[in-house]
Amino acid sequence: MFVSGVLLAAGASTRFGSPKMLAPVPPGGRPMLAHVIDTWREAGFEEIVVVLGNDAASLREKIEEELLRVSKRAGVRFVENPNWESGMFSSVQCGLSALREHPSTHIALAPADLPFLRSSSLRTLLDATNLPEADSRTLLVPVCGQRRGHPLVIPAALAARVLSWPADARLNQLFAEPDVKVLHLEGFDETILVDVDTPSDLEAGGLATDE
């Protein structure tokens, strides 16, 4: 199985008050987007598409510089969503479009503001794509305390359907498609749920993962 990753990093960080993707993640202080990319690569993703929007050129330059400083950039591609202000679904479609020529069997999608998501959780999801139930019509969903978390793993066979939907659609409409099945995967911790909207979220998440 070949699983591609799509990280959604196009937002304006309005609630954060400064460029969230550049905020240092405790305890090491790596910029958030670089830290998240590192985590996904450590988990085993060989292809990661990062969807940028607000201030895309500047953010890309800084993150590429950071990736090259500490590690390699191989397997990471940045794409710009010119319609990022219309909402996250436009970034989902932008990311999926960038993967159309690649032979993925599954695609993992998540917002990039989950810096405490563990590489071990991502590896568990990668392993789950080999389950007999993980066919071309089954969504794989990590669960913690009966709550769905990130990333959502979709079969690549469903990407064309999502790309055909109008701009005001939502990715979670896949759950209501009559021919689509859902496999909920238990045993994940709360880091699949913890996104960062404000500086206090970042601080609190860092303290929690240190405990």
PDB file of N, CA and C in Angstrom, residues 1 11 14 16 20 36 39-40 42 52 73 77 86 96-97 104 108 111 133 141 153 166 176 179 200 205 210:
ATOM      1  N   MET A   1       0.845  -1.195   0.000  1.00  0.00           N
ATOM      2  CA  MET A   1       0.000   0.000   0.000  1.00  0.00           C
ATOM      3  C   MET A   1       0.881   1.246   0.000  1.00  0.00           C
ATOM      4  N   GLY A  11      -4.850  28.539   6.246  1.00  0.00           N
ATOM      5  CA  GLY A  11      -5.624  29.543   6.966  1.00  0.00           C
ATOM      6  C   GLY A  11      -4.842  30.784   7.356  1.00  0.00           C
ATOM      7  N   THR A  14      -6.219  33.692  12.318  1.00  0.00           N
ATOM      8  CA  THR A  14      -6.849  34.861  12.911  1.00  0.00           C
ATOM      9  C   THR A  14      -6.924  34.765  14.424  1.00  0.00           C
ATOM     10  N   PHE A  16      -5.120  32.915  16.358  1.00  0.00           N
ATOM     11  CA  PHE A  16      -3.801  32.765  16.971  1.00  0.00           C
ATOM     12  C   PHE A  16      -3.118  34.116  17.151  1.00  0.00           C
ATOM     13  N   LYS A  20       0.495  31.084  12.654  1.00  0.00           N
ATOM     14  CA  LYS A  20       0.469  29.881  13.499  1.00  0.00           C
ATOM     15  C   LYS A  20       1.450  28.814  13.033  1.00  0.00           C
ATOM     16  N   VAL A  36       5.280  19.295  12.264  1.00  0.00           N
ATOM     17  CA  VAL A  36       4.244  18.361  11.818  1.00  0.00           C
ATOM     18  C   VAL A  36       4.730  17.547  10.618  1.00  0.00           C
ATOM     19  N   THR A  39       6.977  14.855  11.819  1.00  0.00           N
ATOM     20  CA  THR A  39       6.241  13.761  12.462  1.00  0.00           C
ATOM     21  C   THR A  39       5.658  12.813  11.421  1.00  0.00           C
ATOM     22  N   TRP A  40       5.082  13.366  10.369  1.00  0.00           N
ATOM     23  CA  TRP A  40       4.495  12.525   9.327  1.00  0.00           C
ATOM     24  C   TRP A  40       5.572  11.739   8.579  1.00  0.00           C
ATOM     25  N   GLU A  42       8.481  10.852   9.826  1.00  0.00           N
ATOM     26  CA  GLU A  42       8.969   9.841  10.768  1.00  0.00           C
ATOM     27  C   GLU A  42       8.037   8.636  10.811  1.00  0.00           C
ATOM     28  N   LEU A  52      -0.911  25.417   1.023  1.00  0.00           N
ATOM     29  CA  LEU A  52      -0.731  26.748   1.592  1.00  0.00           C
ATOM     30  C   LEU A  52      -1.748  27.711   0.983  1.00  0.00           C
ATOM     31  N   ARG A  73      14.204  17.547   2.340  1.00  0.00           N
ATOM     32  CA  ARG A  73      12.887  17.957   1.907  1.00  0.00           C
ATOM     33  C   ARG A  73      12.256  16.927   0.970  1.00  0.00           C
ATOM     34  N   ARG A  77       5.903  18.234  -0.960  1.00  0.00           N
ATOM     35  CA  ARG A  77       5.567  19.202  -2.008  1.00  0.00           C
ATOM     36  C   ARG A  77       4.613  20.247  -1.442  1.00  0.00           C
ATOM     37  N   SER A  86     -12.158  30.752   0.719  1.00  0.00           N
ATOM     38  CA  SER A  86     -13.502  30.182   0.604  1.00  0.00           C
ATOM     39  C   SER A  86     -13.735  29.036   1.581  1.00  0.00           C
ATOM     40  N   LEU A  96      -5.925  17.182  -3.061  1.00  0.00           N
ATOM     41  CA  LEU A  96      -6.245  15.973  -3.819  1.00  0.00           C
ATOM     42  C   LEU A  96      -5.883  16.121  -5.287  1.00  0.00           C
ATOM     43  N   SER A  97      -6.092  17.314  -5.833  1.00  0.00           N
ATOM     44  CA  SER A  97      -5.731  17.557  -7.239  1.00  0.00           C
ATOM     45  C   SER A  97      -4.234  17.362  -7.459  1.00  0.00           C
ATOM     46  N   SER A 104      -1.242   6.490  -5.368  1.00  0.00           N
ATOM     47  CA  SER A 104      -1.603   6.209  -3.979  1.00  0.00           C
ATOM     48  C   SER A 104      -2.755   5.214  -3.927  1.00  0.00           C
ATOM     49  N   ALA A 108      -4.241  10.256   3.447  1.00  0.00           N
ATOM     50  CA  ALA A 108      -4.520  10.727   4.807  1.00  0.00           C
ATOM     51  C   ALA A 108      -4.581  12.248   4.789  1.00  0.00           C
ATOM     52  N   PRO A 111      -5.782  18.785   9.113  1.00  0.00           N
ATOM     53  CA  PRO A 111      -5.261  20.136   9.294  1.00  0.00           C
ATOM     54  C   PRO A 111      -3.827  20.045   9.812  1.00  0.00           C
ATOM     55  N   GLU A 133     -10.506  -5.175   5.564  1.00  0.00           N
ATOM     56  CA  GLU A 133     -11.685  -4.299   5.488  1.00  0.00           C
ATOM     57  C   GLU A 133     -11.394  -2.972   4.803  1.00  0.00           C
ATOM     58  N   VAL A 141     -10.958   5.827  10.260  1.00  0.00           N
ATOM     59  CA  VAL A 141     -11.130   6.954  11.179  1.00  0.00           C
ATOM     60  C   VAL A 141     -10.575   6.603  12.550  1.00  0.00           C
ATOM     61  N   VAL A 153      -8.429   8.931   6.762  1.00  0.00           N
ATOM     62  CA  VAL A 153      -7.785   8.219   5.657  1.00  0.00           C
ATOM     63  C   VAL A 153      -8.865   7.767   4.685  1.00  0.00           C
ATOM     64  N   PRO A 166     -19.142  20.512  -5.423  1.00  0.00           N
ATOM     65  CA  PRO A 166     -19.056  21.983  -5.486  1.00  0.00           C
ATOM     66  C   PRO A 166     -18.236  22.550  -4.334  1.00  0.00           C
ATOM     67  N   ALA A 176     -21.825  10.193   4.591  1.00  0.00           N
ATOM     68  CA  ALA A 176     -23.232   9.992   4.249  1.00  0.00           C
ATOM     69  C   ALA A 176     -23.423   9.344   2.880  1.00  0.00           C
ATOM     70  N   ASP A 179     -22.668   4.307  -0.655  1.00  0.00           N
ATOM     71  CA  ASP A 179     -21.769   3.186  -0.981  1.00  0.00           C
ATOM     72  C   ASP A 179     -20.459   3.223  -0.201  1.00  0.00           C
ATOM     73  N   SER A 200      -2.469  29.786  23.818  1.00  0.00           N
ATOM     74  CA  SER A 200      -2.703  29.016  25.043  1.00  0.00           C
ATOM     75  C   SER A 200      -2.947  27.547  24.726  1.00  0.00           C
ATOM     76  N   GLY A 205      -1.104  22.144  25.241  1.00  0.00           N
ATOM     77  CA  GLY A 205      -0.816  20.871  24.595  1.00  0.00           C
ATOM     78  C   GLY A 205       0.586  20.409  24.874  1.00  0.00           C
ATOM     79  N   ASP A 210       4.042  16.480  27.899  1.00  0.00           N
ATOM     80  CA  ASP A 210       5.231  16.290  28.735  1.00  0.00           C
ATOM     81  C   ASP A 210       4.939  15.463  29.984  1.00  0.00           C
TER      82      ASP A 210
END
